[in-house]
Amino acid sequence: MPKLPIAEWTDAAVNWLNDSLSGFFGVISTIIESVVGFFSGLFLLPHPFLFIIIFGVLAYILGKWKLTAFTVIGFLLIYNLGYWTQSMDTLGLVVTSGIVSVVIGVPLGILSAYSRSVERVVTPILDLMQTMPAFVYLLPAVTFFSLGVVPGVIASVIFSIPPTIRMTHLGIRQVSTELVEAADAFGSTSAQKLFKVQLPLAMPTLMSGVNQTIMLSLSMVVIASMIGAQGIGAEVYRAVGQLQIGKGFEAGLVVVVLAIVLDRFSQNLVGKPGKKKSTRFTSKQRIWMISVAAAIVLIAGFSQYFVGNNADDGAERNAVGQAVNYQIVGIDPGAGIMTSTKQALEDYDLTDWTLVEGSSSAMTAMLEKALKNEDPIIITGWTPHWMFNKYDLKFLEDPLKSYGDAEEIRTIVRKGLKEDHPAAYEFLDRFNWTADEMAEMMIDIQDGMDPQQAAKKWAEAHKDKVAEWTKGLRSSNGETLKLSYVSWDSEIASTNLAEYVLENELGYNVTSLQVEMGPMWTGVAAGDVDATLAAWMPVTSAAYYDRYIDKVEDVGVNMEGARTGLTVPAYMDIDSIEDLK
């Protein structure tokens, strides 16, 4: 039975949308970026202590002293831990996602409650949005909106909007038919019936949906950081990638505080379904308070654009920097190339530049988009990588050697592997190939071939090489081995090829685990993983190598001539990192 070309259809649809609606996506991107910047700047405008006082007052108005105490203590803890700016950036993202979700979700919920036809169309779409893995949204979002906070907001909205739509629909449907009939009997119009009867009675249920939407938006902040969204999620992602357990716990604790505060605030705005909300203020007082608060927010929010804006407009600006918005598109924060790039920014005094953290897949998506339009872009690049075979790229010269000289990829195994599995140990010691040989397999994988199929194709085309690796080695009787690797194209290729040879030539039962750089080293050092072929030295993996070398065994080089550095398309008129000054 032939396979349905769903992947091809999806790629074609994404490409068509990107080509046909790029202007529309640009407008949406500008609006969302402005709204997020507005709220982030608003939250950062007052001194943290003043902000804490304001939120404490709001907590007292909405709840009781317990909520006030938790809010004040929680935000003081965030300030003490040093995550204030990141937390305010995250609040800006969550508030924007919440507003977009309410603006779109509530009308859709009302329409689906009024129309069975709309409900039949919307329900399966909501099922798809709620069950599709959140990571699937990331790459299309990057393709349409580039890296940064905008695709993070879009992915958050897609993931979190269903509860608002569903609970709005449910709340209106649960309004007593007798009350609706009474409103009809008194001659109410459809609008009067909706706004004066149905929505007020449905408000507690509707707000439960909004509450869930806010919580789901906050749960997306770590995933959104993989496509360049900054904030506390980026701190969690960075800590995980660099095996900083304590720092990860600190950042996670900040997320907990924000989640509880936002949850309690949204719950206390209207009250829980089925319970009348008690309040110490009359309706008129609440209207006045909301009006005054809204006016203060607007005035304070717009004042940020006039406060502290003393930049020297006459300062000399770098043409390349202006063209790329002074951004270098990076990969996951745990990668050694990111550490080297931060060092390069310091060595070359590139204080105006920002290194955007994300993932290797997001970086290549941005590169492909830029190349398609012949736009300027600067990325963290490395060879071997399929993009150097597919596109005309060049490394920027590095006269200060921030990235060091050429690197080599080494094979690291656990202690005792030689005694436990001598044939596997000897094979891993012999395993060595060139960048050109690896490129053959990487291009097949990039063109859509399954990595195991690409490994089989390469092995059959290079039987002499495989025979050289396995000559004289004794076959196993199905003994198990575990390999680990990072999700870089070069490591996917080398690990899948090693797995294929170990299984089909030496009889092992191999499991390959895709992990982040830190856990990859930890697994080998702890003996949970038998080997990894992804140790880039002497720069990229230097920190992990120094930390774990006494707990692992280095069996040698599996590829020479690897290189890392800043990379640009060949059509860009720039040759050295010094040109970025």
Coordinates of C-alpha atoms in Angstrom, one line a residue:
M1 CA 0.0 0.0 0.0
P2 CA 1.6 3.3 -1.0
K3 CA 2.3 5.8 1.7
L4 CA 0.2 9.0 1.7
P5 CA 2.5 12.0 1.0
I6 CA 1.3 13.9 4.0
A7 CA 4.8 15.3 4.7
E8 CA 5.1 16.6 1.2
W9 CA 1.6 18.1 1.3
T10 CA 2.4 19.8 4.6
D11 CA 5.7 21.2 3.2
A12 CA 3.9 22.4 0.1
A13 CA 1.2 24.1 2.1
V14 CA 3.7 25.8 4.4
N15 CA 5.8 27.0 1.4
W16 CA 2.7 28.4 -0.3
L17 CA 1.5 30.2 2.8
N18 CA 5.0 31.7 3.3
D19 CA 5.2 32.9 -0.3
S20 CA 1.6 34.1 -0.6
L21 CA 1.0 35.6 2.8
S22 CA 4.5 36.9 3.8
G23 CA 3.1 40.5 4.0
F24 CA 0.3 39.5 6.3
F25 CA 2.6 37.5 8.5
G26 CA 4.9 40.6 8.7
V27 CA 2.0 42.7 9.9
I28 CA 1.0 40.1 12.5
S29 CA 4.6 39.8 13.6
T30 CA 4.9 43.6 14.1
I31 CA 1.7 43.8 16.1
I32 CA 2.5 40.9 18.4
E33 CA 6.1 42.1 18.9
S34 CA 4.8 45.6 19.8
V35 CA 2.2 44.2 22.2
V36 CA 4.7 42.0 24.0
G37 CA 7.3 44.8 24.1
F38 CA 4.6 47.1 25.5
F39 CA 3.7 44.8 28.4
S40 CA 7.3 43.7 29.1
G41 CA 8.4 47.4 29.2
L42 CA 5.4 48.3 31.3
F43 CA 6.3 45.6 33.9
L44 CA 9.9 46.7 33.9
L45 CA 9.2 50.4 34.1
P46 CA 8.7 50.7 37.9
H47 CA 11.3 49.7 40.4
P48 CA 10.8 46.0 41.4
F49 CA 9.8 47.0 44.9
L50 CA 7.1 49.4 43.6
F51 CA 5.9 46.7 41.2
I52 CA 5.6 44.3 44.2
I53 CA 3.6 46.9 46.1
I54 CA 1.2 47.4 43.2
F55 CA 0.7 43.7 42.7
G56 CA 0.2 43.3 46.5
V57 CA -2.6 45.9 46.4
L58 CA -4.2 44.1 43.5
A59 CA -3.9 40.8 45.3
Y60 CA -5.7 42.4 48.3
I61 CA -8.4 43.8 46.1
L62 CA -9.0 40.5 44.3
G63 CA -8.5 38.2 47.3
K64 CA -7.5 38.2 50.9
W65 CA -4.4 38.6 52.9
K66 CA -3.2 35.1 52.1
L67 CA -3.0 35.9 48.4
T68 CA -1.4 39.2 49.2
A69 CA 1.2 37.6 51.4
F70 CA 2.1 34.9 48.8
T71 CA 2.2 37.5 46.0
V72 CA 4.6 39.8 47.9
I73 CA 6.8 37.0 49.2
G74 CA 6.8 35.2 45.8
F75 CA 7.9 38.3 43.8
L76 CA 10.5 39.2 46.5
L77 CA 11.9 35.7 46.0
I78 CA 12.1 36.3 42.2
Y79 CA 13.9 39.6 42.7
N80 CA 16.3 38.0 45.2
L81 CA 17.2 35.1 42.9
G82 CA 18.1 37.6 40.1
Y83 CA 15.4 36.6 37.6
W84 CA 13.4 39.8 37.6
T85 CA 13.9 40.9 34.0
Q86 CA 13.4 37.4 32.7
S87 CA 10.2 37.0 34.7
M88 CA 8.8 40.3 33.4
D89 CA 9.6 39.2 29.8
T90 CA 7.7 36.0 30.5
L91 CA 4.8 37.9 32.0
G92 CA 4.7 40.0 28.8
L93 CA 4.6 36.9 26.6
V94 CA 1.9 35.2 28.8
V95 CA -0.3 38.3 29.0
T96 CA -0.1 38.8 25.2
S97 CA -0.9 35.1 24.6
G98 CA -3.8 35.4 27.0
I99 CA -5.2 38.5 25.3
V100 CA -4.9 37.0 21.8
S101 CA -6.6 33.8 23.0
V102 CA -9.5 35.7 24.6
V103 CA -10.0 38.0 21.6
I104 CA -10.1 35.1 19.3
G105 CA -11.5 32.3 21.6
V106 CA -14.5 34.0 23.2
P107 CA -16.2 35.0 19.9
L108 CA -15.5 31.5 18.5
G109 CA -17.0 30.0 21.6
I110 CA -20.1 32.2 21.3
L111 CA -20.5 31.3 17.6
S112 CA -20.1 27.6 18.3
A113 CA -22.7 27.8 21.1
Y114 CA -25.2 29.6 18.7
S115 CA -24.5 27.5 15.6
R116 CA -24.3 23.7 15.3
S117 CA -22.5 24.0 12.0
V118 CA -19.7 26.1 13.5
E119 CA -19.5 23.7 16.4
R120 CA -19.0 20.7 14.0
V121 CA -16.2 22.5 12.2
V122 CA -14.5 24.0 15.3
T123 CA -14.6 20.8 17.5
P124 CA -12.2 18.6 15.4
I125 CA -9.8 21.5 15.0
L126 CA -9.7 22.0 18.7
D127 CA -9.1 18.3 19.2
L128 CA -6.2 18.5 16.8
M129 CA -4.7 21.6 18.5
Q130 CA -4.9 20.0 22.0
T131 CA -3.5 16.6 21.0
M132 CA -0.8 17.6 18.5
P133 CA 2.6 17.7 20.2
A134 CA 3.5 21.3 20.9
F135 CA 6.9 20.9 19.2
V136 CA 5.2 20.4 15.8
Y137 CA 4.0 24.1 15.9
L138 CA 7.5 25.4 16.3
L139 CA 9.1 25.1 12.9
P140 CA 6.1 26.5 10.9
A141 CA 6.0 29.4 13.4
V142 CA 9.7 30.0 12.8
T143 CA 9.2 29.8 9.0
F144 CA 6.4 32.4 9.1
F145 CA 7.6 34.7 11.8
S146 CA 11.3 34.1 12.3
L147 CA 13.0 33.5 15.6
G148 CA 12.0 35.4 18.7
V149 CA 9.1 36.1 20.9
V150 CA 6.5 36.2 18.0
P151 CA 6.6 32.5 17.1
G152 CA 6.6 31.8 20.8
V153 CA 3.3 33.7 21.2
I154 CA 1.8 32.0 18.2
A155 CA 2.7 28.5 19.4
S156 CA 1.4 29.4 22.9
V157 CA -1.9 30.6 21.5
I158 CA -2.4 27.5 19.3
F159 CA -1.6 25.3 22.3
S160 CA -3.6 27.2 24.9
I161 CA -6.7 28.7 23.1
P162 CA -8.9 25.6 23.1
P163 CA -10.0 25.8 26.8
T164 CA -11.3 29.4 26.2
I165 CA -13.3 28.3 23.2
R166 CA -14.7 25.2 24.9
M167 CA -15.5 26.8 28.2
T168 CA -17.2 29.8 26.5
H169 CA -19.3 27.4 24.5
L170 CA -20.1 25.3 27.6
G171 CA -21.0 28.3 29.8
I172 CA -23.5 29.7 27.3
R173 CA -25.0 26.3 26.7
Q174 CA -25.5 25.8 30.4
V175 CA -27.5 29.0 30.9
S176 CA -31.1 28.0 31.9
T177 CA -33.5 27.8 28.9
E178 CA -36.2 29.4 31.2
L179 CA -34.0 32.5 31.6
V180 CA -33.4 32.7 27.9
E181 CA -37.1 32.3 27.2
A182 CA -37.9 35.0 29.8
A183 CA -35.5 37.4 28.0
D184 CA -37.2 36.6 24.7
A185 CA -40.6 37.2 26.4
F186 CA -39.5 40.7 27.5
G187 CA -38.6 41.5 23.9
S188 CA -34.8 41.4 24.3
T189 CA -32.7 41.5 21.1
S190 CA -30.1 38.9 20.4
A191 CA -27.4 41.2 21.5
Q192 CA -29.2 42.2 24.7
K193 CA -29.9 38.5 25.5
L194 CA -26.2 37.7 24.9
F195 CA -24.6 40.5 26.8
K196 CA -27.1 41.0 29.6
V197 CA -28.2 37.4 30.3
Q198 CA -26.0 34.7 28.8
L199 CA -22.5 36.1 29.2
P200 CA -22.9 37.3 32.8
L201 CA -24.3 33.9 33.8
A202 CA -21.6 32.1 31.8
M203 CA -18.8 34.3 33.1
P204 CA -17.5 32.0 35.9
T205 CA -17.3 29.1 33.5
L206 CA -15.8 31.3 30.8
M207 CA -13.1 32.6 33.2
S208 CA -12.3 29.0 34.1
G209 CA -11.4 28.6 30.5
V210 CA -9.3 31.8 30.5
N211 CA -7.6 30.5 33.7
Q212 CA -6.6 27.3 31.9
T213 CA -5.5 29.2 28.9
I214 CA -3.1 31.3 31.0
M215 CA -1.7 28.2 32.7
L216 CA -1.1 26.5 29.4
S217 CA 0.5 29.6 28.0
L218 CA 2.9 29.7 31.0
S219 CA 3.6 26.0 30.5
M220 CA 4.8 26.8 26.9
V221 CA 7.5 29.2 27.9
V222 CA 10.3 26.6 28.1
I223 CA 9.3 25.1 24.7
A224 CA 9.0 28.6 23.2
S225 CA 12.6 29.3 24.3
M226 CA 13.7 26.7 21.8
I227 CA 12.7 29.2 19.0
G228 CA 14.3 32.2 20.5
A229 CA 11.6 33.5 23.0
Q230 CA 13.5 35.0 25.9
G231 CA 12.4 35.0 29.5
I232 CA 12.4 32.5 32.4
G233 CA 11.8 29.6 30.0
A234 CA 15.2 30.3 28.4
E235 CA 16.8 30.1 31.8
V236 CA 15.3 26.6 32.4
Y237 CA 16.2 25.4 28.9
R238 CA 19.8 26.7 29.3
A239 CA 20.2 25.1 32.7
V240 CA 18.9 21.7 31.4
G241 CA 21.3 21.9 28.4
Q242 CA 24.3 22.8 30.6
L243 CA 23.5 20.3 33.5
Q244 CA 23.1 23.2 36.0
I245 CA 20.7 21.4 38.4
G246 CA 20.6 24.1 41.0
K247 CA 20.1 26.9 38.5
G248 CA 17.4 24.9 36.8
F249 CA 15.6 24.4 40.1
E250 CA 15.8 28.1 40.8
A251 CA 14.3 29.0 37.4
G252 CA 11.6 26.3 37.8
L253 CA 10.7 27.8 41.2
V254 CA 10.2 31.2 39.5
V255 CA 7.8 29.5 37.0
V256 CA 5.9 28.0 40.0
V257 CA 5.5 31.4 41.6
L258 CA 4.3 33.1 38.4
A259 CA 1.9 30.2 37.8
I260 CA 0.3 30.3 41.3
V261 CA 0.0 34.1 41.2
L262 CA -1.6 34.2 37.8
D263 CA -3.9 31.2 38.7
R264 CA -5.2 32.9 41.9
F265 CA -5.6 36.3 40.2
S266 CA -7.6 34.9 37.3
Q267 CA -9.8 32.7 39.6
N268 CA -10.6 35.7 41.9
L269 CA -11.6 38.0 39.1
V270 CA -15.0 36.4 38.8
G271 CA -15.1 33.5 41.2
K272 CA -15.5 29.7 40.8
P273 CA -18.5 28.3 38.8
G274 CA -21.6 27.8 40.9
K275 CA -20.4 30.1 43.6
K276 CA -21.3 33.8 43.9
K277 CA -18.2 35.9 44.2
S278 CA -18.2 38.0 47.4
T279 CA -16.7 41.4 47.1
R280 CA -16.0 44.3 49.5
F281 CA -16.7 46.8 46.7
T282 CA -19.9 47.9 45.0
S283 CA -20.4 47.6 41.2
K284 CA -19.8 51.3 40.7
Q285 CA -16.6 51.2 42.8
R286 CA -15.3 48.3 40.8
I287 CA -16.1 50.1 37.5
W288 CA -14.2 53.2 38.7
M289 CA -11.3 51.2 40.0
I290 CA -11.0 49.2 36.7
S291 CA -11.3 52.4 34.7
V292 CA -8.6 54.2 36.7
A293 CA -6.3 51.1 36.6
A294 CA -6.8 50.9 32.8
A295 CA -5.9 54.6 32.4
I296 CA -2.8 54.2 34.6
V297 CA -1.7 51.1 32.6
L298 CA -2.1 52.9 29.3
I299 CA -0.3 56.1 30.5
A300 CA 2.5 54.1 32.1
G301 CA 2.8 51.8 29.2
F302 CA 3.2 54.5 26.6
S303 CA 5.5 56.6 28.9
Q304 CA 8.2 53.9 28.6
Y305 CA 8.8 55.0 25.0
F306 CA 9.8 58.5 26.3
V307 CA 11.7 57.6 29.5
G308 CA 15.4 56.8 29.4
N309 CA 15.6 57.0 25.6
N310 CA 18.9 58.8 25.5
A311 CA 20.6 56.7 22.9
D312 CA 23.2 58.5 20.8
D313 CA 21.6 58.7 17.4
G314 CA 24.8 60.0 16.0
A315 CA 26.8 57.0 16.9
E316 CA 28.3 55.1 14.0
R317 CA 26.2 52.0 13.1
N318 CA 27.5 48.8 11.5
A319 CA 25.8 48.3 8.1
V320 CA 25.8 44.5 8.5
G321 CA 24.5 44.7 12.0
Q322 CA 21.6 46.9 10.9
A323 CA 20.8 44.5 8.1
V324 CA 20.5 41.5 10.5
N325 CA 19.2 43.5 13.5
Y326 CA 22.4 42.9 15.3
Q327 CA 21.4 39.3 15.9
I328 CA 23.4 36.0 15.5
V329 CA 21.1 33.0 15.1
G330 CA 22.4 30.2 17.5
I331 CA 21.4 26.8 18.5
D332 CA 20.6 25.1 21.9
P333 CA 22.3 26.9 24.8
G334 CA 24.1 23.8 26.0
A335 CA 26.2 23.5 22.8
G336 CA 29.9 24.4 23.1
I337 CA 29.6 26.6 20.0
M338 CA 27.3 28.9 21.9
T339 CA 29.9 29.3 24.6
S340 CA 32.5 30.0 21.9
T341 CA 30.2 32.6 20.3
K342 CA 29.7 34.4 23.6
Q343 CA 33.5 34.5 23.9
A344 CA 33.8 35.8 20.4
L345 CA 31.3 38.6 21.2
E346 CA 33.5 39.5 24.2
D347 CA 36.8 39.2 22.3
Y348 CA 35.7 41.4 19.4
D349 CA 33.9 43.8 21.6
L350 CA 30.5 43.3 19.9
T351 CA 28.5 44.8 22.7
D352 CA 25.6 45.7 20.5
W353 CA 25.1 42.1 19.2
T354 CA 22.7 39.5 20.6
L355 CA 23.1 35.8 20.4
V356 CA 19.7 34.3 19.9
E357 CA 19.3 30.9 21.5
G358 CA 17.1 28.2 20.0
S359 CA 17.7 24.9 18.4
S360 CA 19.7 23.5 15.4
S361 CA 16.4 22.9 13.5
A362 CA 15.2 26.4 14.1
M363 CA 18.5 27.8 13.0
T364 CA 18.5 25.8 9.7
A365 CA 14.8 26.9 9.1
M366 CA 15.9 30.5 9.5
L367 CA 18.8 30.0 7.2
E368 CA 16.7 28.4 4.5
K369 CA 14.2 31.3 4.7
A370 CA 17.0 33.9 4.4
L371 CA 18.6 32.1 1.5
K372 CA 15.3 31.8 -0.4
N373 CA 14.9 35.6 -0.3
E374 CA 18.7 36.3 -0.4
D375 CA 18.4 38.1 2.9
P376 CA 21.4 38.6 5.1
I377 CA 21.8 36.3 8.1
I378 CA 24.6 35.3 10.5
I379 CA 24.4 31.9 12.1
T380 CA 26.5 29.6 14.3
G381 CA 27.8 27.0 11.8
W382 CA 29.9 23.9 11.9
T383 CA 31.2 21.3 9.5
P384 CA 30.4 18.6 8.8
H385 CA 26.9 19.7 8.1
W386 CA 24.6 19.1 5.2
M387 CA 23.9 22.8 4.8
F388 CA 27.5 23.4 3.5
N389 CA 26.9 20.8 0.8
K390 CA 23.5 22.1 -0.2
Y391 CA 24.1 25.8 0.0
D392 CA 26.9 28.2 -0.8
L393 CA 28.1 29.3 2.7
K394 CA 31.3 30.6 4.2
F395 CA 32.9 30.9 7.6
L396 CA 33.9 34.3 8.8
E397 CA 37.6 34.6 9.5
D398 CA 38.4 34.5 13.2
P399 CA 41.8 36.2 13.7
L400 CA 41.5 36.2 17.5
K401 CA 40.9 32.4 17.5
S402 CA 37.8 32.6 19.7
Y403 CA 36.6 29.3 18.1
G404 CA 40.1 27.8 18.2
D405 CA 41.6 25.8 15.4
A406 CA 40.0 22.9 13.5
E407 CA 38.2 20.4 15.8
E408 CA 38.0 16.6 15.8
I409 CA 35.1 14.4 16.8
R410 CA 36.0 11.8 19.4
T411 CA 34.4 8.6 20.6
I412 CA 33.8 8.3 24.3
V413 CA 32.9 5.0 26.0
R414 CA 32.0 4.0 29.6
K415 CA 34.5 2.4 31.9
G416 CA 34.6 -1.3 31.6
L417 CA 33.2 -1.5 28.0
K418 CA 36.3 -3.2 26.8
E419 CA 35.9 -6.0 29.2
D420 CA 32.2 -6.4 28.8
H421 CA 31.9 -6.1 25.0
P422 CA 35.4 -6.4 23.5
A423 CA 34.1 -6.6 19.9
A424 CA 32.0 -3.5 20.2
Y425 CA 34.8 -1.7 21.9
E426 CA 37.2 -2.6 19.1
F427 CA 34.7 -1.5 16.4
L428 CA 34.2 1.9 18.1
D429 CA 37.9 2.3 18.3
R430 CA 38.3 1.6 14.6
F431 CA 35.3 3.7 13.5
N432 CA 36.6 6.6 11.5
W433 CA 35.3 8.4 8.4
T434 CA 35.8 11.7 6.5
A435 CA 33.5 14.7 6.3
D436 CA 32.8 14.0 2.6
E437 CA 31.8 10.4 3.4
M438 CA 29.5 11.7 6.2
A439 CA 28.0 14.3 3.9
E440 CA 26.7 11.6 1.6
M441 CA 24.6 10.2 4.4
M442 CA 23.5 13.6 5.8
I443 CA 22.2 14.7 2.4
D444 CA 20.1 11.6 2.1
I445 CA 18.6 12.2 5.6
Q446 CA 17.9 15.8 4.8
D447 CA 16.1 14.8 1.6
G448 CA 13.7 12.8 3.7
M449 CA 15.3 9.3 3.9
D450 CA 15.0 7.6 7.3
P451 CA 18.3 7.7 9.1
Q452 CA 18.5 3.9 9.4
Q453 CA 17.7 3.5 5.6
A454 CA 20.4 6.1 4.9
A455 CA 22.9 4.1 7.1
K456 CA 22.0 0.9 5.2
K457 CA 22.5 2.7 1.8
W458 CA 25.9 4.1 2.9
A459 CA 27.1 0.8 4.3
E460 CA 26.2 -1.1 1.1
A461 CA 27.9 1.6 -1.0
H462 CA 31.1 1.4 1.2
K463 CA 31.5 -2.3 1.9
D464 CA 35.3 -2.1 2.0
K465 CA 35.1 0.6 4.7
V466 CA 32.7 -1.5 6.8
A467 CA 34.8 -4.6 6.3
E468 CA 37.9 -2.7 7.5
W469 CA 36.0 -1.7 10.7
T470 CA 34.7 -5.2 11.5
K471 CA 37.6 -7.4 10.3
G472 CA 38.4 -10.2 12.7
L473 CA 35.7 -9.2 15.2
R474 CA 33.6 -11.8 16.9
S475 CA 29.9 -11.6 16.5
S476 CA 27.6 -11.1 19.5
N477 CA 24.7 -13.2 20.5
G478 CA 22.2 -10.3 20.7
E479 CA 23.9 -8.5 23.6
T480 CA 22.5 -5.1 24.2
L481 CA 24.3 -1.8 23.8
K482 CA 23.2 1.8 24.3
L483 CA 24.5 4.8 22.3
S484 CA 23.6 8.4 23.0
Y485 CA 23.9 11.5 20.7
V486 CA 22.8 15.1 20.4
S487 CA 20.3 16.0 17.6
W488 CA 22.9 17.5 15.3
D489 CA 22.9 16.3 11.7
S490 CA 26.4 15.0 11.9
E491 CA 25.8 13.0 15.1
I492 CA 22.5 11.6 13.8
A493 CA 24.5 10.3 10.8
S494 CA 27.4 8.8 12.7
T495 CA 25.3 7.2 15.5
N496 CA 22.8 5.6 13.1
L497 CA 25.7 4.2 10.9
A498 CA 27.4 2.8 14.0
E499 CA 24.1 1.3 15.2
Y500 CA 23.5 -0.3 11.8
V501 CA 27.0 -1.9 11.6
L502 CA 26.9 -3.1 15.3
E503 CA 23.5 -4.7 14.7
N504 CA 23.9 -6.1 11.1
E505 CA 27.6 -7.0 11.1
L506 CA 28.3 -7.8 14.7
G507 CA 25.0 -9.1 16.0
Y508 CA 24.4 -6.6 18.8
N509 CA 21.0 -5.2 19.9
V510 CA 21.5 -1.5 19.9
T511 CA 19.4 1.3 21.3
S512 CA 20.2 4.9 20.4
L513 CA 19.1 7.7 22.7
Q514 CA 18.7 11.3 21.5
V515 CA 19.5 13.7 24.4
E516 CA 21.0 17.1 25.1
M517 CA 24.7 17.5 25.4
G518 CA 24.9 17.5 29.2
P519 CA 22.8 14.3 29.7
M520 CA 24.8 12.6 26.9
W521 CA 28.0 13.0 28.9
T522 CA 26.3 12.2 32.2
G523 CA 24.9 9.0 30.8
V524 CA 28.3 7.7 29.7
A525 CA 30.0 8.8 32.9
A526 CA 27.4 7.0 35.0
G527 CA 27.6 3.8 33.0
D528 CA 23.9 4.1 31.9
V529 CA 25.1 4.5 28.2
D530 CA 27.8 2.5 26.6
A531 CA 29.2 5.1 24.2
T532 CA 28.8 8.3 22.3
L533 CA 30.4 9.3 19.0
A534 CA 29.6 13.0 19.5
A535 CA 32.5 14.5 21.6
W536 CA 33.7 17.6 19.7
M537 CA 37.2 18.6 20.9
P538 CA 39.1 20.7 21.9
V539 CA 36.5 23.5 22.1
T540 CA 32.8 22.4 21.7
S541 CA 32.8 19.7 24.4
A542 CA 35.7 21.0 26.5
A543 CA 33.7 21.8 29.6
Y544 CA 32.1 18.3 29.7
Y545 CA 35.4 16.6 28.7
D546 CA 37.2 18.2 31.6
R547 CA 34.4 17.4 34.1
Y548 CA 34.0 13.7 33.1
I549 CA 37.3 12.5 31.6
D550 CA 38.1 10.6 34.8
K551 CA 34.8 8.7 34.6
V552 CA 34.9 7.7 30.9
E553 CA 37.4 6.4 28.4
D554 CA 38.4 8.3 25.3
V555 CA 39.0 5.7 22.5
G556 CA 40.1 8.2 19.9
V557 CA 39.1 10.3 16.9
N558 CA 36.2 9.2 14.6
M559 CA 36.5 12.3 12.3
E560 CA 39.1 15.0 11.8
G561 CA 38.8 18.4 10.3
A562 CA 35.6 19.6 11.9
R563 CA 35.2 23.3 12.3
T564 CA 32.9 25.8 14.1
G565 CA 32.4 29.5 13.7
L566 CA 30.2 32.3 12.5
T567 CA 28.7 31.5 9.1
V568 CA 27.1 33.6 6.4
P569 CA 25.8 33.1 2.9
A570 CA 28.4 33.6 0.2
Y571 CA 26.5 36.5 -1.3
M572 CA 27.1 38.6 1.8
D573 CA 29.9 41.1 1.4
I574 CA 31.7 40.3 4.7
D575 CA 34.7 38.1 5.4
S576 CA 35.8 38.4 9.0
I577 CA 34.2 38.7 12.5
E578 CA 36.1 42.0 12.8
D579 CA 33.8 43.4 10.1
L580 CA 30.9 43.2 12.6
K581 CA 32.3 46.0 14.7

